mmCIF file of C-alpha atoms in Angstrom:
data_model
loop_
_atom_site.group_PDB
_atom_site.id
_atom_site.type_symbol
_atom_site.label_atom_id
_atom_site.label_comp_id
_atom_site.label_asym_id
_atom_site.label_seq_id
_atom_site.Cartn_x
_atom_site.Cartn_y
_atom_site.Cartn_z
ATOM 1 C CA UNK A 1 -9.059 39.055 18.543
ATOM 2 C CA UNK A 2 -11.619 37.067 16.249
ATOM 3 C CA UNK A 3 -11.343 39.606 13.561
ATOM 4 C CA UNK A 4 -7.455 39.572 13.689
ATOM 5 C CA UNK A 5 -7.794 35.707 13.324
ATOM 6 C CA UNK A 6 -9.957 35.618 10.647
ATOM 7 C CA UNK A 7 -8.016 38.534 8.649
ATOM 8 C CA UNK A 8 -4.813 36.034 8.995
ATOM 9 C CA UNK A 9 -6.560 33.082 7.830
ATOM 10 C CA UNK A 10 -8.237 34.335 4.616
ATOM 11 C CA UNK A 11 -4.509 35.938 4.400
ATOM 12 C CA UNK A 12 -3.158 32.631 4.714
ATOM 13 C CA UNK A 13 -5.515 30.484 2.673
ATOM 14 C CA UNK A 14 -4.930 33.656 -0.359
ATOM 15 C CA UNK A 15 -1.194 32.727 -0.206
ATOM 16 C CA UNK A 16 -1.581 28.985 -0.418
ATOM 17 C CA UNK A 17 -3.532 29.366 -3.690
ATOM 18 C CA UNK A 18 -1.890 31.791 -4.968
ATOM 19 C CA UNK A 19 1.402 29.477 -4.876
ATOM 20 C CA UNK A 20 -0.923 26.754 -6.372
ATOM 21 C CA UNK A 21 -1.821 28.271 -8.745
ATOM 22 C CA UNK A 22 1.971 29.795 -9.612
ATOM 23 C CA UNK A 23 3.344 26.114 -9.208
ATOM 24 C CA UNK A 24 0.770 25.406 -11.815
ATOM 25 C CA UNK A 25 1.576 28.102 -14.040
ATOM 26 C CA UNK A 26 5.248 27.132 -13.620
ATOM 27 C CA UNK A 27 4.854 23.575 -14.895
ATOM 28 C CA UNK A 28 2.743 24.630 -17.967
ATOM 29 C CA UNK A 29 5.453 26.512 -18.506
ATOM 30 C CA UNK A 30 8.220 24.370 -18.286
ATOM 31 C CA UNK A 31 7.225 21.559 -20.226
ATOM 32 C CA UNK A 32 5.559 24.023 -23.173
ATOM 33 C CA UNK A 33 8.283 23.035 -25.392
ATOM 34 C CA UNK A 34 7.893 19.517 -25.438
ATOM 35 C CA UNK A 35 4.010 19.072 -25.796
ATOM 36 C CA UNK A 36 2.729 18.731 -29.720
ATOM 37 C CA UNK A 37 -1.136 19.668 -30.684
ATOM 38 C CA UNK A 38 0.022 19.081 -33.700
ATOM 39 C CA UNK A 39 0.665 15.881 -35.331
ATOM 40 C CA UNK A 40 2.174 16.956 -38.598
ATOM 41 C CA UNK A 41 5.081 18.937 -35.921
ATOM 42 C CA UNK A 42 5.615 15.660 -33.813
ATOM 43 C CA UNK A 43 9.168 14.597 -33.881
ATOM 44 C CA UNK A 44 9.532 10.692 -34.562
ATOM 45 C CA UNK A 45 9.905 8.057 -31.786
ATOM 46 C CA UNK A 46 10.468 4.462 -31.495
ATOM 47 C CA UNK A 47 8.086 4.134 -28.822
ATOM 48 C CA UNK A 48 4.458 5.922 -27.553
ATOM 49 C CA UNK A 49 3.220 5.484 -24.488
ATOM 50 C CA UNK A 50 -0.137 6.085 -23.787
ATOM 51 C CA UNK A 51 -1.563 5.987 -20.397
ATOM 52 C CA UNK A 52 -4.116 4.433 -19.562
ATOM 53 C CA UNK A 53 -8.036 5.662 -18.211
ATOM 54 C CA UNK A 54 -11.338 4.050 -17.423
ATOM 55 C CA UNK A 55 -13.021 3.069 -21.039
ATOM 56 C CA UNK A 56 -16.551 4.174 -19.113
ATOM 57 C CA UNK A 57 -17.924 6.583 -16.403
ATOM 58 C CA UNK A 58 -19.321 4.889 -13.480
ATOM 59 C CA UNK A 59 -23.040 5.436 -14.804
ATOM 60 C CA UNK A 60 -22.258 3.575 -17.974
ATOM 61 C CA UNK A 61 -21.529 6.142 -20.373
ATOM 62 C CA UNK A 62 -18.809 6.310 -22.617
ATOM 63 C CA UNK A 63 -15.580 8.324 -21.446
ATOM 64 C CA UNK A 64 -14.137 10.972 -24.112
ATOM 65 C CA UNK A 65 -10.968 11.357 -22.157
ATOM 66 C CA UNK A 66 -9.838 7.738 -22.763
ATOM 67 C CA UNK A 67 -11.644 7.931 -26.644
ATOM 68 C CA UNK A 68 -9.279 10.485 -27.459
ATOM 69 C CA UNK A 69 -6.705 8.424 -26.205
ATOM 70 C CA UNK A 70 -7.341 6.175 -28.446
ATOM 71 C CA UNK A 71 -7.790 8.030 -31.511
ATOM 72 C CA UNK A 72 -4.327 9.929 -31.005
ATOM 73 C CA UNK A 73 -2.622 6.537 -30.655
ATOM 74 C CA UNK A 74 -4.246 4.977 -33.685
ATOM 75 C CA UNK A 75 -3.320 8.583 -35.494
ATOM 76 C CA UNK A 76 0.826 8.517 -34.059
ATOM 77 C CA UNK A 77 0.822 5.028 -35.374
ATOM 78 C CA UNK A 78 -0.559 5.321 -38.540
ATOM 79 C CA UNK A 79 1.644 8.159 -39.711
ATOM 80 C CA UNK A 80 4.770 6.563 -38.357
ATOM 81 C CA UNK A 81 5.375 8.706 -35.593
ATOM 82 C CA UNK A 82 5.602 6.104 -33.483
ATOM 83 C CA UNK A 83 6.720 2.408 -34.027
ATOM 84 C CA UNK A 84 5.330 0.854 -30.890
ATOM 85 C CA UNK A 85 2.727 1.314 -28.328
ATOM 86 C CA UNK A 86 3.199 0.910 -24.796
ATOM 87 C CA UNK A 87 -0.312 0.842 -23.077
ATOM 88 C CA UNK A 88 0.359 1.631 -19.037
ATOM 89 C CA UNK A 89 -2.712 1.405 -16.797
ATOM 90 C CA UNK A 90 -3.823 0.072 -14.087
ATOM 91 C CA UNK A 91 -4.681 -3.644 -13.241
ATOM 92 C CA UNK A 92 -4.750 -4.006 -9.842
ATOM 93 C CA UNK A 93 -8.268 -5.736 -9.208
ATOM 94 C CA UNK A 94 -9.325 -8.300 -11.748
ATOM 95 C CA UNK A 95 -13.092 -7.040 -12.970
ATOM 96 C CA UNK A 96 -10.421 -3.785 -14.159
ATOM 97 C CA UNK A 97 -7.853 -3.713 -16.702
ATOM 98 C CA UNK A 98 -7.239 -0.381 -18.342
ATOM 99 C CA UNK A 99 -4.240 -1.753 -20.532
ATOM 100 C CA UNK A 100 -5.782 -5.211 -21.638
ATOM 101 C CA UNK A 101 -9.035 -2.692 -22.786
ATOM 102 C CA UNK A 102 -6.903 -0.239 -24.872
ATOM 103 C CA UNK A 103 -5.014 -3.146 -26.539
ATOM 104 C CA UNK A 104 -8.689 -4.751 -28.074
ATOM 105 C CA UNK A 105 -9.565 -1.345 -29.205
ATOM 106 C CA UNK A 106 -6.353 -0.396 -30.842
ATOM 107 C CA UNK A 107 -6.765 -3.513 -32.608
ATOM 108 C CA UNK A 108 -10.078 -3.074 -33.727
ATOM 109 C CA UNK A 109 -8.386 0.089 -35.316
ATOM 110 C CA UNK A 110 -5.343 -1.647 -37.050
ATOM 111 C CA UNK A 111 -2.838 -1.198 -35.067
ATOM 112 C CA UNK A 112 -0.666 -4.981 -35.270
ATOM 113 C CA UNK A 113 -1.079 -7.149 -32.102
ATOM 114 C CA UNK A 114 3.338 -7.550 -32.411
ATOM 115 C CA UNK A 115 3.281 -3.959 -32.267
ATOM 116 C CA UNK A 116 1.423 -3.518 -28.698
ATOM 117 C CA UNK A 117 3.178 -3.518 -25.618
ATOM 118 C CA UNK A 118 1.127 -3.448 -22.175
ATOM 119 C CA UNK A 119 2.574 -2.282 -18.591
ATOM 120 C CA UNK A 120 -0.202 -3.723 -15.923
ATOM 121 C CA UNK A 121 1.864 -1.853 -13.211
ATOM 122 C CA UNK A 122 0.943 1.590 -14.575
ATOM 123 C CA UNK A 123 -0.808 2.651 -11.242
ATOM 124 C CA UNK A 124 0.014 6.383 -11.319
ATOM 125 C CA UNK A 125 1.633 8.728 -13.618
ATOM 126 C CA UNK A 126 4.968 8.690 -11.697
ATOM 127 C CA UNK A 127 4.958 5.057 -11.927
ATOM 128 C CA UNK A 128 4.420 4.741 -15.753
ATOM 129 C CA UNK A 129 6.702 7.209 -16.415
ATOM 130 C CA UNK A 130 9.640 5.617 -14.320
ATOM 131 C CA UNK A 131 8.717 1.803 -15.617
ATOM 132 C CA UNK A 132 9.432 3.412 -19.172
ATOM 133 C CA UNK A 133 12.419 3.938 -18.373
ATOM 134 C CA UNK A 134 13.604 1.521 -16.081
ATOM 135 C CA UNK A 135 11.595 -1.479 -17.176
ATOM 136 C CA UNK A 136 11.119 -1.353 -20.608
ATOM 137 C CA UNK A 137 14.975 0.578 -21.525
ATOM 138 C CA UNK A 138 12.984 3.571 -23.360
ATOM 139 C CA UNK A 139 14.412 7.332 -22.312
ATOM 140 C CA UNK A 140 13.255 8.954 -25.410
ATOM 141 C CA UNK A 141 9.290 8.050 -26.044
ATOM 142 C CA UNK A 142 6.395 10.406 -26.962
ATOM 143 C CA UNK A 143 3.536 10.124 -24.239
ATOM 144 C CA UNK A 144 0.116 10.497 -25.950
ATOM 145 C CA UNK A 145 -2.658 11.668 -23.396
ATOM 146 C CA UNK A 146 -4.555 15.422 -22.798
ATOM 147 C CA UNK A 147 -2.246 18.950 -22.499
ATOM 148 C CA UNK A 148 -3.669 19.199 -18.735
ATOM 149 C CA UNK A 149 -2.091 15.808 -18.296
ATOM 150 C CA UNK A 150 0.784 16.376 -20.800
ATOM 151 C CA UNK A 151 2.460 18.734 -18.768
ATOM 152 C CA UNK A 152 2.553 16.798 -15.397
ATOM 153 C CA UNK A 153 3.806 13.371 -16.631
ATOM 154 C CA UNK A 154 6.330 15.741 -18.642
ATOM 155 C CA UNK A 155 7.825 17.430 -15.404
ATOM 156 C CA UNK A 156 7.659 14.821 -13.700
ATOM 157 C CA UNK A 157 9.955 12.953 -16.472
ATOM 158 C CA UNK A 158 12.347 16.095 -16.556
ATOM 159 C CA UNK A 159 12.795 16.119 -13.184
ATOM 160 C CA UNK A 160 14.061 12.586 -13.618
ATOM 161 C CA UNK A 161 16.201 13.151 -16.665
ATOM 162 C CA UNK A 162 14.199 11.448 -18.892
ATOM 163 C CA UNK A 163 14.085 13.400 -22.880
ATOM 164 C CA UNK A 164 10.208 12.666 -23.050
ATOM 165 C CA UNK A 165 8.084 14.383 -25.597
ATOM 166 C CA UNK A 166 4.489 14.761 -25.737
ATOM 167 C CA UNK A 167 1.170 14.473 -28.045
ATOM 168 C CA UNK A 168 -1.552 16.208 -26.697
ATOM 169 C CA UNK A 169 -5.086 15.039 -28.027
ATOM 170 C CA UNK A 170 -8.412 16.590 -27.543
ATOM 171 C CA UNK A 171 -9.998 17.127 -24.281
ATOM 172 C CA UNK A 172 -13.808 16.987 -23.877
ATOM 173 C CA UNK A 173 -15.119 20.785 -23.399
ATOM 174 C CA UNK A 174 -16.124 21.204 -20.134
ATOM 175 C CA UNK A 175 -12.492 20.949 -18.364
ATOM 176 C CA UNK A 176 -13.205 23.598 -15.045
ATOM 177 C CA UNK A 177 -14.041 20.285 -12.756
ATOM 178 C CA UNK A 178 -10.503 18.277 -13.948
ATOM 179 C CA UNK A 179 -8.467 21.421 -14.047
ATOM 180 C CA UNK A 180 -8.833 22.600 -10.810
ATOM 181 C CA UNK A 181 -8.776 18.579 -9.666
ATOM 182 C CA UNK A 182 -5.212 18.705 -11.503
ATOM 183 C CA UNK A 183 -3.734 21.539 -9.526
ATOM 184 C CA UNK A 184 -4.047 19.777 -6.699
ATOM 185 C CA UNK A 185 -2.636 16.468 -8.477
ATOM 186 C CA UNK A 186 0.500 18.819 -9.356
ATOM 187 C CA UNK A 187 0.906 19.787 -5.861
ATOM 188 C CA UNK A 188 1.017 15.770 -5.089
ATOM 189 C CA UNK A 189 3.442 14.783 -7.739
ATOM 190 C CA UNK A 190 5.796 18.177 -6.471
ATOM 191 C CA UNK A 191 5.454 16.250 -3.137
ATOM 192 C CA UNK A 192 6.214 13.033 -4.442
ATOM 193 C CA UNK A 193 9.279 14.279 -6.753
ATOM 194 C CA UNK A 194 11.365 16.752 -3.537
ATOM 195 C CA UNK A 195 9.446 16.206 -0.568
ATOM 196 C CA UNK A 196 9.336 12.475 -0.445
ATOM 197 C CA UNK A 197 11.692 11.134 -3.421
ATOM 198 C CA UNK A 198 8.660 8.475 -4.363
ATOM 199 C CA UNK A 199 9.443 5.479 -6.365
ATOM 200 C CA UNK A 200 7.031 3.169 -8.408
ATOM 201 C CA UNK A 201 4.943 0.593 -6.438
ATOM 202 C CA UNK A 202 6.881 -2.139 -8.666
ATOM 203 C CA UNK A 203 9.098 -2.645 -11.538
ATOM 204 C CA UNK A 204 10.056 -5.785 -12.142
ATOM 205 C CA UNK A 205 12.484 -7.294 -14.974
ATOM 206 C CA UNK A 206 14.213 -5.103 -17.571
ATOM 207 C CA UNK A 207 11.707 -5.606 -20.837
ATOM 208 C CA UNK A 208 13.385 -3.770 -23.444
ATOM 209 C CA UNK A 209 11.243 -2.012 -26.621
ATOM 210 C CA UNK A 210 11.636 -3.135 -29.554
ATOM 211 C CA UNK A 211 12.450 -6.955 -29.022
ATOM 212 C CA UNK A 212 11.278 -10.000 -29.726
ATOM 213 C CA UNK A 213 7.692 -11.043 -27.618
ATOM 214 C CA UNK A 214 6.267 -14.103 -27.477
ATOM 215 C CA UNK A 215 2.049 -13.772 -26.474
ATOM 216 C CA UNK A 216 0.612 -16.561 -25.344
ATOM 217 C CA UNK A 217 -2.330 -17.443 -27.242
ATOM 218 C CA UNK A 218 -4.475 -18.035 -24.203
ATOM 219 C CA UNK A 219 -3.900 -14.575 -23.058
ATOM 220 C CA UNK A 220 -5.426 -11.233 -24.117
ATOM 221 C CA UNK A 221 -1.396 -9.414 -23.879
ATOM 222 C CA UNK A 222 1.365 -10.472 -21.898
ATOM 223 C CA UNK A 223 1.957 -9.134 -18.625
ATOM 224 C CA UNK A 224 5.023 -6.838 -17.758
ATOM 225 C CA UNK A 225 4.042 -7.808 -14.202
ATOM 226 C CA UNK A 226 3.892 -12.023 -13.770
ATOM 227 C CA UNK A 227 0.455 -13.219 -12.922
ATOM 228 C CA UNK A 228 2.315 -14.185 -9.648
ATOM 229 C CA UNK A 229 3.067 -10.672 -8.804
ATOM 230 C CA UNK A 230 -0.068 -9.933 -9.332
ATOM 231 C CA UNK A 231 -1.571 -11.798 -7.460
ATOM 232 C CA UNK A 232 0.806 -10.194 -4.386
ATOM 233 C CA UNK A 233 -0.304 -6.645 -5.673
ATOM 234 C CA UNK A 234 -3.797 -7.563 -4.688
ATOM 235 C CA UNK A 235 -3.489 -8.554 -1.857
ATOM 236 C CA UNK A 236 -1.771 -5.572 -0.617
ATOM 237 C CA UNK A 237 -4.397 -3.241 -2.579
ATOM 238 C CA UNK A 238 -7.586 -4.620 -1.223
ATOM 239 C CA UNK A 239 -6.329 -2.978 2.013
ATOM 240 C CA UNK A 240 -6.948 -0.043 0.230
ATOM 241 C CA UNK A 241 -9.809 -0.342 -1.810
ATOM 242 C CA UNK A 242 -12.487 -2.722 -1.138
ATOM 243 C CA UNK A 243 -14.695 -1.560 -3.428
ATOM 244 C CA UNK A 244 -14.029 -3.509 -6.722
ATOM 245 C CA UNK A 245 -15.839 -1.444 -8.939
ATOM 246 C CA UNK A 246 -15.219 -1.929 -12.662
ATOM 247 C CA UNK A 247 -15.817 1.643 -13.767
ATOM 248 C CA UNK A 248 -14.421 4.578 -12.060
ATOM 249 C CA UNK A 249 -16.055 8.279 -10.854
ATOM 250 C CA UNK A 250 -17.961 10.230 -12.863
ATOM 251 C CA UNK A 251 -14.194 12.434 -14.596
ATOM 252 C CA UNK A 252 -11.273 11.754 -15.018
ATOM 253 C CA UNK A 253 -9.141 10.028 -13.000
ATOM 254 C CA UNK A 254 -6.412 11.860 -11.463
ATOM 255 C CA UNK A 255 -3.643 9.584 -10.751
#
């Protein structure tokens, strides 16, 4: 009886990874065509978005996931691959902004203040995707972050008709902890995407790219979400996290 039980659980738990691990497989696949190593083969867009990651590791130390990041933005920009840059990250808690920090770096490397766009409401890769298109009228963009993470925000744009493309900077070496943490971050955004038809948390007013922005001089970026708004997003996050830390874990965040 035990024996039996045990045979059809380990026969069980084989299946489910297996089909992980094909769903995986089937995604890389997929969205091959679309993702660039290769700057030099990167077809031309108006607008790259990058999205966003913690600057630092919770113990201080500098992340490579969101220097690379960097360096691929300042690199699409400066060859004219890409005319803008929409930064989307998340700002929910106000010792945190992911977008605000990208923007002072990219400057630091050249890249024209009137040429940076930020989306505060990036919380999650389905959401930055989506506010792309819906929020700031872009369908065709290039989406500048790692391969690993490449290929999900690419499916998940495909799935919703949008003609994304994708430059894939460097990853730091040891990958074996994110990768297998990225599976399972597949499996949620298949969930969200045919199980459960997810929308963003927010979008807010159209915000076309390219046009005309006016920054106010007492602020670091204007928001795509009103200070208002939030204000309301935090109240409904604290719910959730309590914690208020300013850097995140110890990898990469899977969002």
């Amino acid at each position: 009886m035990w024996k039996r039980l045990i045979i059809g659980l380990i026969f069980v738990i084989a299946l489910l990874t297996l089909t992980a691990i094909m769903l995986d497989r089937w995604i890389s696949w997929k969205t091959a065509p679309y993702i660039f190593d290769d700057l030099r083969q990167l077809p031309e867009r108006e607008v790259g978005m990058v999205l966003g990651t913690s600057k630092y590791y919770k113990t201080g130390t500098y992340n490579q996931y969101y220097l690379y990041r960097i360096q691929g933005a300042v690199n699409a920009y400066n060859s004219g691959k890409v005319k803008y840059l929409l930064l989307s990250g998340d700002n929910a808690q106000h010792n945190y902004n992911e977008p605000v920090t990208m923007r002072k770096d990219l400057i630091k490397y050249g890249v024209p203040a009137s040429n940076i766009v930020m989306d505060f409401a990036g919380f999650r890769t389905l959401d930055s995707i989506v506010r792309t298109r819906k929020v700031f009228d872009t369908n065709d963009f290039t989406i500048i972050t790692q391969r690993f993470h490449c290929e999900r925000a690419l499916f998940i744009a495909m799935h919703l008709g949008i003609e994304a493309q994708c430059y894939a900077v460097s990853s730091p070496k040891n990958m074996m902890t994110i990768r297998f943490r990225e599976i399972l971050a597949r499996l949620g955004a298949l969930t969200d995407l045919y199980i459960l038809k997810r929308e963003p948390r927010f979008l807010g007013p159209l915000m076309p790219i390219p046009t005309l922005h006016t920054i106010p001089t007492e602020l670091q970026g204007y928001p795509a979400v009103s200070p208002e708004e939030l204000q309301e997003l935090e109240k409904k996050s604290r719910g959730k996290n309590k914690s208020g830390e300013q850097f995140k874990t110890e990898e990469e965040p899977i969002k």
